[in-house]
PDB file of C-alpha atoms in Angstrom:
ATOM      1  CA  MET F1308      60.655  15.814  60.300  1.00 93.00           C
ATOM      2  CA  LEU F1309      57.572  16.539  62.182  1.00 97.00           C
ATOM      3  CA  HIS F1310      54.127  17.702  60.416  1.00 98.00           C
ATOM      4  CA  VAL F1311      51.609  18.937  62.508  1.00 98.00           C
ATOM      5  CA  ILE F1312      48.248  19.171  60.439  1.00 96.00           C
ATOM      6  CA  ASP F1313      46.305  21.754  62.074  1.00 91.00           C
ATOM      7  CA  HIS F1314      43.160  22.041  59.653  1.00 96.00           C
ATOM      8  CA  PRO F1315      40.350  23.420  61.368  1.00 97.00           C
ATOM      9  CA  LEU F1316      38.096  20.066  60.764  1.00 97.00           C
ATOM     10  CA  ILE F1317      40.765  18.153  62.251  1.00 98.00           C
ATOM     11  CA  GLN F1318      41.198  20.398  65.105  1.00 97.00           C
ATOM     12  CA  HIS F1319      37.486  20.476  65.779  1.00 98.00           C
ATOM     13  CA  LYS F1320      37.100  16.673  65.679  1.00 98.00           C
ATOM     14  CA  LEU F1321      39.857  16.108  67.759  1.00 97.00           C
ATOM     15  CA  THR F1322      38.488  18.515  70.488  1.00 97.00           C
ATOM     16  CA  ILE F1323      35.391  16.200  70.599  1.00 97.00           C
ATOM     17  CA  MET F1324      37.682  13.251  70.783  1.00 96.00           C
ATOM     18  CA  ARG F1325      39.664  14.573  73.714  1.00 97.00           C
ATOM     19  CA  ASP F1326      36.234  15.194  75.806  1.00 96.00           C
ATOM     20  CA  LYS F1327      35.869  12.489  78.531  1.00 94.00           C
ATOM     21  CA  ASP F1328      32.316  12.401  77.754  1.00 95.00           C
ATOM     22  CA  THR F1329      32.630  11.368  74.104  1.00 95.00           C
ATOM     23  CA  GLY F1330      31.572   7.658  73.958  1.00 94.00           C
ATOM     24  CA  ALA F1331      33.259   4.647  72.049  1.00 93.00           C
ATOM     25  CA  LYS F1332      31.101   4.784  69.133  1.00 95.00           C
ATOM     26  CA  ASP F1333      31.640   8.536  68.374  1.00 96.00           C
ATOM     27  CA  PHE F1334      35.313   8.136  69.385  1.00 95.00           C
ATOM     28  CA  ARG F1335      35.756   5.475  66.670  1.00 96.00           C
ATOM     29  CA  GLU F1336      33.719   7.436  63.967  1.00 96.00           C
ATOM     30  CA  LEU F1337      35.887  10.525  64.784  1.00 97.00           C
ATOM     31  CA  LEU F1338      39.007   8.774  64.633  1.00 97.00           C
ATOM     32  CA  VAL F1339      38.298   7.431  61.094  1.00 97.00           C
ATOM     33  CA  GLU F1340      37.258  10.707  59.821  1.00 97.00           C
ATOM     34  CA  ILE F1341      40.605  12.407  61.087  1.00 98.00           C
ATOM     35  CA  SER F1342      42.621   9.458  59.787  1.00 98.00           C
ATOM     36  CA  ARG F1343      41.103  10.324  56.354  1.00 97.00           C
ATOM     37  CA  LEU F1344      41.919  13.827  56.639  1.00 97.00           C
ATOM     38  CA  LEU F1345      45.420  13.177  57.821  1.00 98.00           C
ATOM     39  CA  GLY F1346      45.771  10.641  54.943  1.00 96.00           C
ATOM     40  CA  TYR F1347      45.485  13.451  52.296  1.00 95.00           C
ATOM     41  CA  GLU F1348      48.672  14.924  53.791  1.00 96.00           C
ATOM     42  CA  VAL F1349      50.356  11.712  54.400  1.00 96.00           C
ATOM     43  CA  THR F1350      50.178  10.625  50.781  1.00 94.00           C
ATOM     44  CA  ARG F1351      50.771  14.076  49.296  1.00 92.00           C
ATOM     45  CA  SER F1352      54.341  12.927  47.903  1.00 88.00           C
ATOM     46  CA  LEU F1353      53.072   9.670  46.172  1.00 88.00           C
ATOM     47  CA  PRO F1354      54.529   9.873  42.668  1.00 86.00           C
ATOM     48  CA  LEU F1355      52.447  10.306  39.752  1.00 91.00           C
ATOM     49  CA  ARG F1356      52.623   9.166  36.107  1.00 93.00           C
ATOM     50  CA  ASP F1357      51.360  10.346  32.690  1.00 96.00           C
ATOM     51  CA  VAL F1358      48.354   8.322  31.537  1.00 96.00           C
ATOM     52  CA  GLU F1359      46.547   8.775  28.062  1.00 97.00           C
ATOM     53  CA  ILE F1360      42.748   8.633  28.290  1.00 97.00           C
ATOM     54  CA  GLU F1361      39.689   9.784  26.388  1.00 98.00           C
ATOM     55  CA  THR F1362      37.039  12.050  27.854  1.00 98.00           C
ATOM     56  CA  PRO F1363      33.476  12.227  26.291  1.00 97.00           C
ATOM     57  CA  LEU F1364      34.795  15.259  24.297  1.00 98.00           C
ATOM     58  CA  THR F1365      38.476  14.401  23.398  1.00 98.00           C
ATOM     59  CA  ARG F1366      41.793  12.625  24.272  1.00 98.00           C
ATOM     60  CA  MET F1367      44.044  14.082  27.312  1.00 98.00           C
ATOM     61  CA  THR F1368      47.116  13.432  29.308  1.00 98.00           C
ATOM     62  CA  GLY F1369      46.009  12.630  32.984  1.00 97.00           C
ATOM     63  CA  LYS F1370      47.827  11.559  36.203  1.00 95.00           C
ATOM     64  CA  ALA F1371      47.751   8.555  37.947  1.00 91.00           C
ATOM     65  CA  ILE F1372      49.659   7.125  41.028  1.00 88.00           C
ATOM     66  CA  ALA F1373      52.886   5.762  39.558  1.00 82.00           C
ATOM     67  CA  GLY F1374      55.287   3.119  40.829  1.00 71.00           C
ATOM     68  CA  LYS F1375      54.867   2.151  44.535  1.00 70.00           C
ATOM     69  CA  THR F1376      51.607   1.011  45.995  1.00 87.00           C
ATOM     70  CA  LEU F1377      50.604   1.748  49.501  1.00 92.00           C
ATOM     71  CA  ALA F1378      50.747  -0.427  52.563  1.00 96.00           C
ATOM     72  CA  ILE F1379      49.091   0.556  56.082  1.00 97.00           C
ATOM     73  CA  VAL F1380      50.734  -0.956  59.088  1.00 98.00           C
ATOM     74  CA  PRO F1381      48.716  -0.338  62.201  1.00 97.00           C
ATOM     75  CA  ILE F1382      50.508  -0.750  65.627  1.00 96.00           C
ATOM     76  CA  LEU F1383      47.910  -3.347  67.415  1.00 90.00           C
ATOM     77  CA  ARG F1384      45.630  -2.561  69.004  1.00 88.00           C
ATOM     78  CA  ALA F1385      44.726   1.134  68.810  1.00 92.00           C
ATOM     79  CA  GLY F1386      46.401   1.652  65.265  1.00 95.00           C
ATOM     80  CA  LEU F1387      43.433  -0.434  64.072  1.00 95.00           C
ATOM     81  CA  GLY F1388      41.183   2.657  64.511  1.00 95.00           C
ATOM     82  CA  MET F1389      42.889   4.535  61.724  1.00 97.00           C
ATOM     83  CA  VAL F1390      43.153   1.865  59.155  1.00 97.00           C
ATOM     84  CA  ASP F1391      39.485   2.448  57.779  1.00 96.00           C
ATOM     85  CA  GLY F1392      39.977   6.284  57.074  1.00 96.00           C
ATOM     86  CA  LEU F1393      43.013   5.315  55.080  1.00 97.00           C
ATOM     87  CA  LEU F1394      41.425   2.517  53.074  1.00 96.00           C
ATOM     88  CA  SER F1395      38.737   4.734  52.184  1.00 95.00           C
ATOM     89  CA  LEU F1396      41.429   6.864  50.225  1.00 93.00           C
ATOM     90  CA  VAL F1397      43.139   3.934  48.704  1.00 91.00           C
ATOM     91  CA  PRO F1398      41.094   0.717  48.735  1.00 91.00           C
ATOM     92  CA  THR F1399      43.658  -1.183  47.143  1.00 89.00           C
ATOM     93  CA  ALA F1400      46.171  -0.662  49.922  1.00 93.00           C
ATOM     94  CA  LYS F1401      47.364  -3.579  51.629  1.00 95.00           C
ATOM     95  CA  VAL F1402      47.343  -4.042  55.426  1.00 97.00           C
ATOM     96  CA  GLY F1403      49.860  -5.576  57.614  1.00 96.00           C
ATOM     97  CA  HIS F1404      49.997  -5.701  61.378  1.00 97.00           C
ATOM     98  CA  ILE F1405      52.484  -5.316  64.079  1.00 96.00           C
ATOM     99  CA  GLY F1406      51.432  -6.320  67.642  1.00 92.00           C
ATOM    100  CA  LEU F1407      53.166  -4.407  70.711  1.00 80.00           C
ATOM    101  CA  TYR F1408      51.791  -3.194  74.039  1.00 74.00           C
ATOM    102  CA  ARG F1409      53.259  -1.346  76.772  1.00 69.00           C
ATOM    103  CA  ASP F1410      54.441  -2.721  79.866  1.00 75.00           C
ATOM    104  CA  HIS F1411      52.876  -0.761  82.401  1.00 72.00           C
ATOM    105  CA  GLU F1412      55.638  -0.962  84.950  1.00 76.00           C
ATOM    106  CA  THR F1413      58.686  -0.287  82.576  1.00 77.00           C
ATOM    107  CA  HIS F1414      56.691   1.655  79.958  1.00 67.00           C
ATOM    108  CA  LYS F1415      58.598  -0.194  77.453  1.00 73.00           C
ATOM    109  CA  PRO F1416      57.039  -1.795  74.305  1.00 72.00           C
ATOM    110  CA  VAL F1417      56.973  -5.727  74.049  1.00 77.00           C
ATOM    111  CA  GLU F1418      56.290  -7.425  70.649  1.00 82.00           C
ATOM    112  CA  TYR F1419      53.778 -10.168  70.490  1.00 87.00           C
ATOM    113  CA  TYR F1420      52.643 -10.353  66.626  1.00 90.00           C
ATOM    114  CA  CYS F1421      53.916  -9.497  63.164  1.00 91.00           C
ATOM    115  CA  LYS F1422      52.159 -10.228  59.905  1.00 94.00           C
ATOM    116  CA  LEU F1423      53.104  -8.337  56.827  1.00 95.00           C
ATOM    117  CA  PRO F1424      52.474  -8.404  53.054  1.00 94.00           C
ATOM    118  CA  ASP F1425      55.183 -10.468  51.060  1.00 93.00           C
ATOM    119  CA  ASP F1426      55.911  -7.362  48.944  1.00 93.00           C
ATOM    120  CA  ILE F1427      56.121  -4.753  51.999  1.00 95.00           C
ATOM    121  CA  GLN F1428      59.747  -3.901  51.199  1.00 93.00           C
ATOM    122  CA  SER F1429      58.495  -2.436  47.612  1.00 91.00           C
ATOM    123  CA  ARG F1430      55.452  -0.476  49.014  1.00 93.00           C
ATOM    124  CA  PHE F1431      54.777   3.251  50.305  1.00 93.00           C
ATOM    125  CA  ILE F1432      54.353   2.376  54.170  1.00 96.00           C
ATOM    126  CA  ILE F1433      52.102   4.339  56.452  1.00 98.00           C
ATOM    127  CA  VAL F1434      52.484   3.054  60.165  1.00 98.00           C
ATOM    128  CA  THR F1435      49.471   3.992  62.365  1.00 98.00           C
ATOM    129  CA  ASP F1436      49.312   4.675  66.010  1.00 96.00           C
ATOM    130  CA  PRO F1437      47.009   7.301  67.676  1.00 96.00           C
ATOM    131  CA  MET F1438      49.279   8.176  70.547  1.00 95.00           C
ATOM    132  CA  LEU F1439      53.108   8.822  69.891  1.00 96.00           C
ATOM    133  CA  ALA F1440      53.863   8.851  73.900  1.00 94.00           C
ATOM    134  CA  THR F1441      57.196   7.539  74.620  1.00 93.00           C
ATOM    135  CA  GLY F1442      58.072   6.750  70.967  1.00 93.00           C
ATOM    136  CA  GLY F1443      59.173   3.413  72.046  1.00 91.00           C
ATOM    137  CA  SER F1444      56.613   1.325  70.423  1.00 92.00           C
ATOM    138  CA  ALA F1445      56.546   3.355  67.016  1.00 95.00           C
ATOM    139  CA  ALA F1446      60.382   3.224  66.940  1.00 96.00           C
ATOM    140  CA  ASP F1447      60.279  -0.373  67.450  1.00 93.00           C
ATOM    141  CA  ALA F1448      57.531  -1.131  64.562  1.00 95.00           C
ATOM    142  CA  VAL F1449      59.806   1.045  62.303  1.00 97.00           C
ATOM    143  CA  ARG F1450      62.802  -1.013  63.113  1.00 95.00           C
ATOM    144  CA  MET F1451      61.158  -4.023  62.392  1.00 92.00           C
ATOM    145  CA  LEU F1452      60.033  -2.967  58.830  1.00 96.00           C
ATOM    146  CA  LYS F1453      63.368  -1.561  58.133  1.00 96.00           C
ATOM    147  CA  ASP F1454      64.804  -5.252  59.335  1.00 93.00           C
ATOM    148  CA  LYS F1455      62.663  -6.488  56.265  1.00 93.00           C
ATOM    149  CA  GLY F1456      64.126  -4.037  53.803  1.00 95.00           C
ATOM    150  CA  CYS F1457      61.355  -1.514  53.899  1.00 96.00           C
ATOM    151  CA  ALA F1458      62.691   2.225  53.399  1.00 92.00           C
ATOM    152  CA  ASP F1459      59.738   4.568  52.326  1.00 94.00           C
ATOM    153  CA  ILE F1460      57.998   4.703  55.940  1.00 97.00           C
ATOM    154  CA  ARG F1461      55.854   7.445  57.265  1.00 98.00           C
ATOM    155  CA  LEU F1462      54.476   7.546  60.875  1.00 98.00           C
ATOM    156  CA  MET F1463      50.873   8.935  61.272  1.00 98.00           C
ATOM    157  CA  CYS F1464      49.529   9.451  64.604  1.00 97.00           C
ATOM    158  CA  LEU F1465      46.639  11.717  66.384  1.00 97.00           C
ATOM    159  CA  VAL F1466      48.533  13.104  69.302  1.00 97.00           C
ATOM    160  CA  ALA F1467      52.213  13.352  69.923  1.00 97.00           C
ATOM    161  CA  ALA F1468      54.324  14.395  72.983  1.00 97.00           C
ATOM    162  CA  PRO F1469      57.578  16.187  72.497  1.00 97.00           C
ATOM    163  CA  GLU F1470      59.366  13.434  74.315  1.00 96.00           C
ATOM    164  CA  GLY F1471      58.010  10.810  71.872  1.00 97.00           C
ATOM    165  CA  VAL F1472      58.852  12.875  68.894  1.00 98.00           C
ATOM    166  CA  LYS F1473      62.472  13.310  70.044  1.00 97.00           C
ATOM    167  CA  ALA F1474      62.897   9.636  70.903  1.00 97.00           C
ATOM    168  CA  PHE F1475      61.341   8.403  67.660  1.00 97.00           C
ATOM    169  CA  HIS F1476      63.617  10.807  65.624  1.00 97.00           C
ATOM    170  CA  GLU F1477      66.619  10.124  67.490  1.00 97.00           C
ATOM    171  CA  GLU F1478      66.369   6.567  66.301  1.00 97.00           C
ATOM    172  CA  HIS F1479      64.775   7.286  62.878  1.00 98.00           C
ATOM    173  CA  PRO F1480      65.654  10.652  61.557  1.00 97.00           C
ATOM    174  CA  ASP F1481      64.648   9.848  58.063  1.00 97.00           C
ATOM    175  CA  VAL F1482      60.930   8.971  58.767  1.00 98.00           C
ATOM    176  CA  PRO F1483      58.399  11.810  58.752  1.00 98.00           C
ATOM    177  CA  VAL F1484      55.905  12.083  61.591  1.00 98.00           C
ATOM    178  CA  PHE F1485      52.400  13.385  60.795  1.00 98.00           C
ATOM    179  CA  THR F1486      50.208  14.059  63.663  1.00 98.00           C
ATOM    180  CA  ALA F1487      47.031  16.301  64.248  1.00 98.00           C
ATOM    181  CA  ALA F1488      48.481  17.886  67.408  1.00 97.00           C
ATOM    182  CA  LEU F1489      51.732  18.015  69.484  1.00 98.00           C
ATOM    183  CA  ASP F1490      50.535  18.217  73.285  1.00 97.00           C
ATOM    184  CA  GLU F1491      52.449  19.612  76.069  1.00 94.00           C
ATOM    185  CA  ARG F1492      54.391  16.609  78.054  1.00 96.00           C
ATOM    186  CA  LEU F1493      54.135  13.275  79.206  1.00 95.00           C
ATOM    187  CA  ASN F1494      52.978  12.671  82.944  1.00 95.00           C
ATOM    188  CA  GLU F1495      54.716  10.310  85.290  1.00 91.00           C
ATOM    189  CA  ASN F1496      52.866   7.329  84.186  1.00 89.00           C
ATOM    190  CA  ALA F1497      53.870   7.995  80.487  1.00 90.00           C
ATOM    191  CA  TYR F1498      50.502   9.336  79.375  1.00 92.00           C
ATOM    192  CA  ILE F1499      50.247  12.437  77.142  1.00 96.00           C
ATOM    193  CA  VAL F1500      49.096  15.757  78.749  1.00 96.00           C
ATOM    194  CA  PRO F1501      46.363  17.019  78.090  1.00 96.00           C
ATOM    195  CA  GLY F1502      46.052  14.095  75.769  1.00 94.00           C
ATOM    196  CA  LEU F1503      42.646  12.208  75.341  1.00 93.00           C
ATOM    197  CA  GLY F1504      43.347   9.109  77.723  1.00 89.00           C
ATOM    198  CA  ASP F1505      44.000   5.659  76.385  1.00 89.00           C
ATOM    199  CA  ALA F1506      43.407   5.556  72.728  1.00 89.00           C
ATOM    200  CA  GLY F1507      42.620   1.753  72.803  1.00 86.00           C
ATOM    201  CA  ASP F1508      40.404   1.739  75.678  1.00 88.00           C
ATOM    202  CA  ARG F1509      38.450   4.470  74.187  1.00 92.00           C
ATOM    203  CA  ILE F1510      38.157   2.894  70.683  1.00 91.00           C
ATOM    204  CA  PHE F1511      37.188  -0.463  71.844  1.00 87.00           C
ATOM    205  CA  GLY F1512      35.225   0.703  75.194  1.00 81.00           C
ATOM    206  CA  THR F1513      37.259  -1.331  77.507  1.00 86.00           C
ATOM    207  CA  TYR F1514      38.198   1.475  80.060  1.00 73.00           C
TER     208      TYR F1514
END
């Protein structure tokens, strides 16, 4: 299932990020802010339990997050830019890392690193990657998690292409995708159009 989160604040900040004249510092800060806003929607289905507490006036039954705790798994390197926004919502979340890069000739993902929490299979997992272009990297990352016994997975991105969403859901129809925008298409170099360029380069100032 695809969820396009078109909140006015998200769209405003995303427009600034798309602008080619926006520098790395502002780009990074805006990515954190949008990730925090997207995080509210991605975590909407977290289960709750009743807890008994005492306010300054009386006892009451409140709500607290129940059961599964959160794990954030960024796809390196660009996915790192979305982690702090989610950690500001759930500071106790554990963070794993999956290293994939796109071969510039074949446009296929290549794995080079994987480090995950020992209890990852019991956690509510959010995979982060700003750009869902071909869908290959995201699909490979989720496959790696499923191979380790993970089941409760969501993918959070900033901008998606229709081709990437289709390819991802052909392999993982059970994993919801949350994005701030669904763009027009991929170009001949597998970049999202209109997009915002190479997110990793813009985050780290390596363009």
